[in-house]
Amino acid sequence: MALNTKDGITIRIMTKEDYKDVKAFMTDDFFLSEPLCQSSGERVHHQNEKENDEYHLSMIAQGTCLVALDENNGGRLVGFVLAGAQFPEDVEKHRIEAEAMEKHTWGRICVLLSKIEIEANLFERFGISKVLYSHITSVDTSMRGKGLGSRLAETLMEVGRSKGFPAMVAYCTSFYSARQKEALGMQCIHSLVYADYKDDQGRPIFTPKAPHKMARVMAIKL
């Protein structure tokens, strides 16, 4: 079911059948451009792969993920959002899972995300018992700067409202994704500066290139 079509780009709900293409897209695009993965020099897409596939498929099953298809180019995948419901008990679950992970880049990213999730204290702050979590958004390099990321986020907000979510949250590790979310009315409710986030030896754990200086928790009431 097409949720909206504009300039030949159709956005619709992602299906399980879409995941093969989405996963390939993530490997070629998201993991190469996301600042923390990009700066690691590791093959992050192979880290925790089985668990990540299961997690992504569980989100797709909720009907809360989106694909953007270029109708002028044979329906080619040009963007997607993986998103799903989160509940208060997930905060502790994520902390335990992150601590148990291998100490590779993906494991370190999950520890960072768990830390800012705990500190943002979203459920108590907003007085809510569930939230729509926008997990990964990726847009084809050829489509960047054309507003497709914003369209995907706006469409996800509509899906969230239709499913009765009181709020939507995104953890933005990239300066550009945070700026885009801010332009859509999302507020930064917590942030962590990478230079201040250090290991036991006092060295920054992540050193992405400028302008990526911090991770931000962006949220909006729906």
mmCIF file of C-alpha atoms in Angstrom:
data_model
loop_
_atom_site.group_PDB
_atom_site.id
_atom_site.type_symbol
_atom_site.label_atom_id
_atom_site.label_comp_id
_atom_site.label_asym_id
_atom_site.label_seq_id
_atom_site.Cartn_x
_atom_site.Cartn_y
_atom_site.Cartn_z
ATOM 1 C CA MET A 1 0.000 0.000 0.000
ATOM 2 C CA ALA A 2 1.525 3.306 -1.103
ATOM 3 C CA LEU A 3 1.437 5.868 1.708
ATOM 4 C CA ASN A 4 2.541 8.686 -0.572
ATOM 5 C CA THR A 5 4.043 9.288 -3.998
ATOM 6 C CA LYS A 6 5.860 12.445 -5.057
ATOM 7 C CA ASP A 7 8.337 13.145 -7.862
ATOM 8 C CA GLY A 8 8.161 9.493 -8.873
ATOM 9 C CA ILE A 9 9.214 8.247 -5.420
ATOM 10 C CA THR A 10 6.692 6.043 -3.631
ATOM 11 C CA ILE A 11 6.892 5.389 0.107
ATOM 12 C CA ARG A 12 5.135 2.312 1.446
ATOM 13 C CA ILE A 13 5.214 -0.065 4.427
ATOM 14 C CA MET A 14 8.154 -2.475 4.274
ATOM 15 C CA THR A 15 7.389 -6.190 3.943
ATOM 16 C CA LYS A 16 9.464 -9.221 4.910
ATOM 17 C CA GLU A 17 10.107 -9.753 1.177
ATOM 18 C CA ASP A 18 11.766 -6.324 0.991
ATOM 19 C CA TYR A 19 14.365 -7.204 3.605
ATOM 20 C CA LYS A 20 16.872 -8.859 1.275
ATOM 21 C CA ASP A 21 17.146 -5.625 -0.742
ATOM 22 C CA VAL A 22 17.088 -3.480 2.410
ATOM 23 C CA LYS A 23 19.943 -5.489 3.938
ATOM 24 C CA ALA A 24 22.057 -5.153 0.774
ATOM 25 C CA PHE A 25 21.283 -1.414 0.714
ATOM 26 C CA MET A 26 22.364 -1.123 4.361
ATOM 27 C CA THR A 27 25.667 -2.857 3.612
ATOM 28 C CA ASP A 28 26.427 -0.613 0.627
ATOM 29 C CA ASP A 29 25.079 2.615 2.074
ATOM 30 C CA PHE A 30 24.239 2.928 5.776
ATOM 31 C CA PHE A 31 27.304 1.181 7.206
ATOM 32 C CA LEU A 32 29.609 3.165 4.915
ATOM 33 C CA SER A 33 28.105 6.566 5.742
ATOM 34 C CA GLU A 34 27.048 6.302 9.416
ATOM 35 C CA PRO A 35 29.800 8.298 11.226
ATOM 36 C CA LEU A 36 30.670 5.790 13.978
ATOM 37 C CA CYS A 37 30.812 2.823 11.596
ATOM 38 C CA GLN A 38 32.630 4.848 8.940
ATOM 39 C CA SER A 39 35.394 5.955 11.307
ATOM 40 C CA SER A 40 35.971 2.452 12.730
ATOM 41 C CA GLY A 41 37.700 0.822 9.769
ATOM 42 C CA GLU A 42 35.840 -2.404 10.668
ATOM 43 C CA ARG A 43 33.404 -4.436 8.573
ATOM 44 C CA VAL A 44 30.566 -3.480 10.884
ATOM 45 C CA HIS A 45 27.806 -5.009 8.734
ATOM 46 C CA HIS A 46 29.138 -8.482 9.640
ATOM 47 C CA GLN A 47 29.074 -7.781 13.392
ATOM 48 C CA ASN A 48 26.090 -9.228 15.284
ATOM 49 C CA GLU A 49 24.583 -9.962 11.869
ATOM 50 C CA LYS A 50 22.222 -12.786 12.867
ATOM 51 C CA GLU A 51 20.853 -10.907 15.891
ATOM 52 C CA ASN A 52 20.443 -7.710 13.857
ATOM 53 C CA ASP A 53 18.542 -9.596 11.129
ATOM 54 C CA GLU A 54 16.165 -11.016 13.736
ATOM 55 C CA TYR A 55 15.670 -7.588 15.302
ATOM 56 C CA HIS A 56 14.995 -5.930 11.941
ATOM 57 C CA LEU A 57 12.515 -8.640 10.897
ATOM 58 C CA SER A 58 10.678 -8.242 14.218
ATOM 59 C CA MET A 59 10.281 -4.527 13.439
ATOM 60 C CA ILE A 60 9.069 -5.253 9.895
ATOM 61 C CA ALA A 61 6.434 -7.602 11.359
ATOM 62 C CA GLN A 62 4.998 -4.643 13.331
ATOM 63 C CA GLY A 63 4.188 -2.742 10.122
ATOM 64 C CA THR A 64 6.274 0.224 11.292
ATOM 65 C CA CYS A 65 9.095 0.123 8.704
ATOM 66 C CA LEU A 66 9.132 1.980 5.368
ATOM 67 C CA VAL A 67 10.727 1.681 1.936
ATOM 68 C CA ALA A 68 11.098 4.415 -0.696
ATOM 69 C CA LEU A 69 11.006 3.198 -4.310
ATOM 70 C CA ASP A 70 11.949 5.055 -7.482
ATOM 71 C CA GLU A 71 9.057 4.374 -9.874
ATOM 72 C CA ASN A 72 10.995 6.000 -12.738
ATOM 73 C CA ASN A 73 13.762 3.462 -12.269
ATOM 74 C CA GLY A 74 11.940 0.128 -12.146
ATOM 75 C CA GLY A 75 10.910 0.489 -8.513
ATOM 76 C CA ARG A 76 14.536 0.630 -7.321
ATOM 77 C CA LEU A 77 14.991 0.932 -3.565
ATOM 78 C CA VAL A 78 16.312 4.437 -2.786
ATOM 79 C CA GLY A 79 15.652 4.711 0.945
ATOM 80 C CA PHE A 80 14.218 2.996 3.992
ATOM 81 C CA VAL A 81 13.413 3.323 7.694
ATOM 82 C CA LEU A 82 13.595 0.489 10.213
ATOM 83 C CA ALA A 83 11.442 1.386 13.213
ATOM 84 C CA GLY A 84 9.454 -0.350 15.927
ATOM 85 C CA ALA A 85 7.737 -0.138 19.283
ATOM 86 C CA GLN A 86 9.724 0.216 22.483
ATOM 87 C CA PHE A 87 8.523 -0.145 26.055
ATOM 88 C CA PRO A 88 9.960 0.827 29.471
ATOM 89 C CA GLU A 89 11.267 -2.707 30.132
ATOM 90 C CA ASP A 90 13.332 -2.539 26.924
ATOM 91 C CA VAL A 91 15.702 0.011 28.489
ATOM 92 C CA GLU A 92 17.167 -2.540 30.930
ATOM 93 C CA LYS A 93 17.016 -5.286 28.286
ATOM 94 C CA HIS A 94 19.131 -3.171 25.913
ATOM 95 C CA ARG A 95 21.668 -2.447 28.681
ATOM 96 C CA ILE A 96 22.125 -6.160 29.434
ATOM 97 C CA GLU A 97 22.353 -7.064 25.724
ATOM 98 C CA ALA A 98 24.895 -4.315 25.006
ATOM 99 C CA GLU A 99 27.130 -5.304 27.933
ATOM 100 C CA ALA A 100 27.140 -8.934 26.761
ATOM 101 C CA MET A 101 28.187 -8.050 23.201
ATOM 102 C CA GLU A 102 31.625 -8.491 21.748
ATOM 103 C CA LYS A 103 33.871 -5.455 22.058
ATOM 104 C CA HIS A 104 33.746 -4.662 18.335
ATOM 105 C CA THR A 105 32.413 -1.423 16.846
ATOM 106 C CA TRP A 106 28.762 -2.525 16.751
ATOM 107 C CA GLY A 107 29.005 -3.678 20.363
ATOM 108 C CA ARG A 108 30.514 -0.330 21.392
ATOM 109 C CA ILE A 109 27.791 1.549 19.486
ATOM 110 C CA CYS A 110 25.113 -0.467 21.319
ATOM 111 C CA VAL A 111 26.720 0.373 24.693
ATOM 112 C CA LEU A 112 26.688 4.069 23.731
ATOM 113 C CA LEU A 113 23.040 3.923 22.589
ATOM 114 C CA SER A 114 22.026 2.138 25.790
ATOM 115 C CA LYS A 115 23.791 4.810 27.871
ATOM 116 C CA ILE A 116 21.985 7.712 26.175
ATOM 117 C CA GLU A 117 18.691 5.795 26.290
ATOM 118 C CA ILE A 118 19.002 5.443 30.078
ATOM 119 C CA GLU A 119 20.078 9.075 30.521
ATOM 120 C CA ALA A 120 17.301 10.452 28.275
ATOM 121 C CA ASN A 121 14.752 8.704 30.541
ATOM 122 C CA LEU A 122 12.145 9.140 27.836
ATOM 123 C CA PHE A 123 9.260 7.152 29.339
ATOM 124 C CA GLU A 124 9.290 9.030 32.652
ATOM 125 C CA ARG A 125 10.071 12.370 31.023
ATOM 126 C CA PHE A 126 7.019 12.155 28.751
ATOM 127 C CA GLY A 127 4.899 10.040 31.095
ATOM 128 C CA ILE A 128 4.280 7.402 28.401
ATOM 129 C CA SER A 129 4.344 3.597 28.290
ATOM 130 C CA LYS A 130 5.368 3.057 24.668
ATOM 131 C CA VAL A 131 7.256 4.939 21.974
ATOM 132 C CA LEU A 132 7.914 4.523 18.259
ATOM 133 C CA TYR A 133 11.673 4.124 17.903
ATOM 134 C CA SER A 134 13.130 5.184 14.556
ATOM 135 C CA HIS A 135 16.146 2.857 14.472
ATOM 136 C CA ILE A 136 17.892 3.220 11.093
ATOM 137 C CA THR A 137 17.127 5.640 8.259
ATOM 138 C CA SER A 138 19.144 5.456 5.056
ATOM 139 C CA VAL A 139 18.832 7.278 1.732
ATOM 140 C CA ASP A 140 20.649 6.433 -1.509
ATOM 141 C CA THR A 141 23.588 8.780 -2.139
ATOM 142 C CA SER A 142 22.046 9.821 -5.485
ATOM 143 C CA MET A 143 18.898 10.997 -3.654
ATOM 144 C CA ARG A 144 20.498 12.981 -0.842
ATOM 145 C CA GLY A 145 19.650 16.654 -0.452
ATOM 146 C CA LYS A 146 16.246 16.139 -2.108
ATOM 147 C CA GLY A 147 14.178 15.881 1.070
ATOM 148 C CA LEU A 148 13.633 12.106 0.931
ATOM 149 C CA GLY A 149 14.949 11.523 4.464
ATOM 150 C CA SER A 150 12.494 14.138 5.751
ATOM 151 C CA ARG A 151 9.650 12.539 3.806
ATOM 152 C CA LEU A 152 10.467 9.155 5.308
ATOM 153 C CA ALA A 153 10.511 10.637 8.832
ATOM 154 C CA GLU A 154 7.234 12.510 8.279
ATOM 155 C CA THR A 155 5.590 9.380 6.878
ATOM 156 C CA LEU A 156 6.818 7.396 9.885
ATOM 157 C CA MET A 157 5.228 9.983 12.206
ATOM 158 C CA GLU A 158 1.919 9.473 10.362
ATOM 159 C CA VAL A 159 2.246 5.695 10.764
ATOM 160 C CA GLY A 160 3.014 6.221 14.463
ATOM 161 C CA ARG A 161 -0.083 8.374 14.952
ATOM 162 C CA SER A 162 -2.275 5.872 13.123
ATOM 163 C CA LYS A 163 -0.994 3.101 15.410
ATOM 164 C CA GLY A 164 -1.579 5.096 18.592
ATOM 165 C CA PHE A 165 2.006 5.902 19.546
ATOM 166 C CA PRO A 166 2.169 8.976 21.812
ATOM 167 C CA ALA A 167 5.731 9.875 20.746
ATOM 168 C CA MET A 168 8.566 9.054 18.359
ATOM 169 C CA VAL A 169 12.260 8.954 19.220
ATOM 170 C CA ALA A 170 15.477 8.682 17.187
ATOM 171 C CA TYR A 171 19.073 8.389 18.376
ATOM 172 C CA CYS A 172 21.056 10.482 15.901
ATOM 173 C CA THR A 173 24.783 9.699 15.717
ATOM 174 C CA SER A 174 25.145 11.953 12.670
ATOM 175 C CA PHE A 175 25.056 15.764 12.626
ATOM 176 C CA TYR A 176 22.979 15.674 9.423
ATOM 177 C CA SER A 177 20.336 13.252 10.685
ATOM 178 C CA ALA A 178 19.893 15.320 13.858
ATOM 179 C CA ARG A 179 19.579 18.545 11.834
ATOM 180 C CA GLN A 180 16.982 16.925 9.572
ATOM 181 C CA LYS A 181 14.944 15.645 12.532
ATOM 182 C CA GLU A 182 15.124 19.074 14.183
ATOM 183 C CA ALA A 183 13.718 20.680 11.034
ATOM 184 C CA LEU A 184 10.699 18.366 11.388
ATOM 185 C CA GLY A 185 9.992 19.607 14.912
ATOM 186 C CA MET A 186 11.832 16.924 16.857
ATOM 187 C CA GLN A 187 13.604 18.215 19.967
ATOM 188 C CA CYS A 188 16.996 17.184 21.304
ATOM 189 C CA ILE A 189 16.223 15.953 24.819
ATOM 190 C CA HIS A 190 19.693 14.558 25.558
ATOM 191 C CA SER A 191 23.142 14.545 23.975
ATOM 192 C CA LEU A 192 26.584 13.025 24.486
ATOM 193 C CA VAL A 193 29.746 14.622 23.071
ATOM 194 C CA TYR A 194 32.025 11.994 21.500
ATOM 195 C CA ALA A 195 35.223 13.676 22.738
ATOM 196 C CA ASP A 196 33.943 13.305 26.335
ATOM 197 C CA TYR A 197 33.040 9.610 25.969
ATOM 198 C CA LYS A 198 36.255 7.785 26.884
ATOM 199 C CA ASP A 199 37.628 4.319 27.626
ATOM 200 C CA ASP A 200 39.476 3.244 30.800
ATOM 201 C CA GLN A 201 42.696 4.774 29.441
ATOM 202 C CA GLY A 202 41.027 8.143 28.947
ATOM 203 C CA ARG A 203 40.932 7.881 25.141
ATOM 204 C CA PRO A 204 37.783 8.823 23.185
ATOM 205 C CA ILE A 205 36.015 5.621 22.082
ATOM 206 C CA PHE A 206 34.673 7.216 18.891
ATOM 207 C CA THR A 207 36.460 9.806 16.758
ATOM 208 C CA PRO A 208 34.200 10.458 13.755
ATOM 209 C CA LYS A 209 35.055 13.216 11.306
ATOM 210 C CA ALA A 210 33.591 16.715 11.619
ATOM 211 C CA PRO A 211 30.830 17.850 11.786
ATOM 212 C CA HIS A 212 29.807 14.731 13.753
ATOM 213 C CA LYS A 213 30.574 15.792 17.328
ATOM 214 C CA MET A 214 27.832 14.203 19.402
ATOM 215 C CA ALA A 215 25.034 11.674 19.630
ATOM 216 C CA ARG A 216 21.609 13.193 20.182
ATOM 217 C CA VAL A 217 18.307 11.781 21.408
ATOM 218 C CA MET A 218 15.638 13.453 19.274
ATOM 219 C CA ALA A 219 11.974 13.109 20.255
ATOM 220 C CA ILE A 220 8.557 14.452 19.312
ATOM 221 C CA LYS A 221 5.045 13.985 20.690
ATOM 222 C CA LEU A 222 2.744 12.566 18.026
#
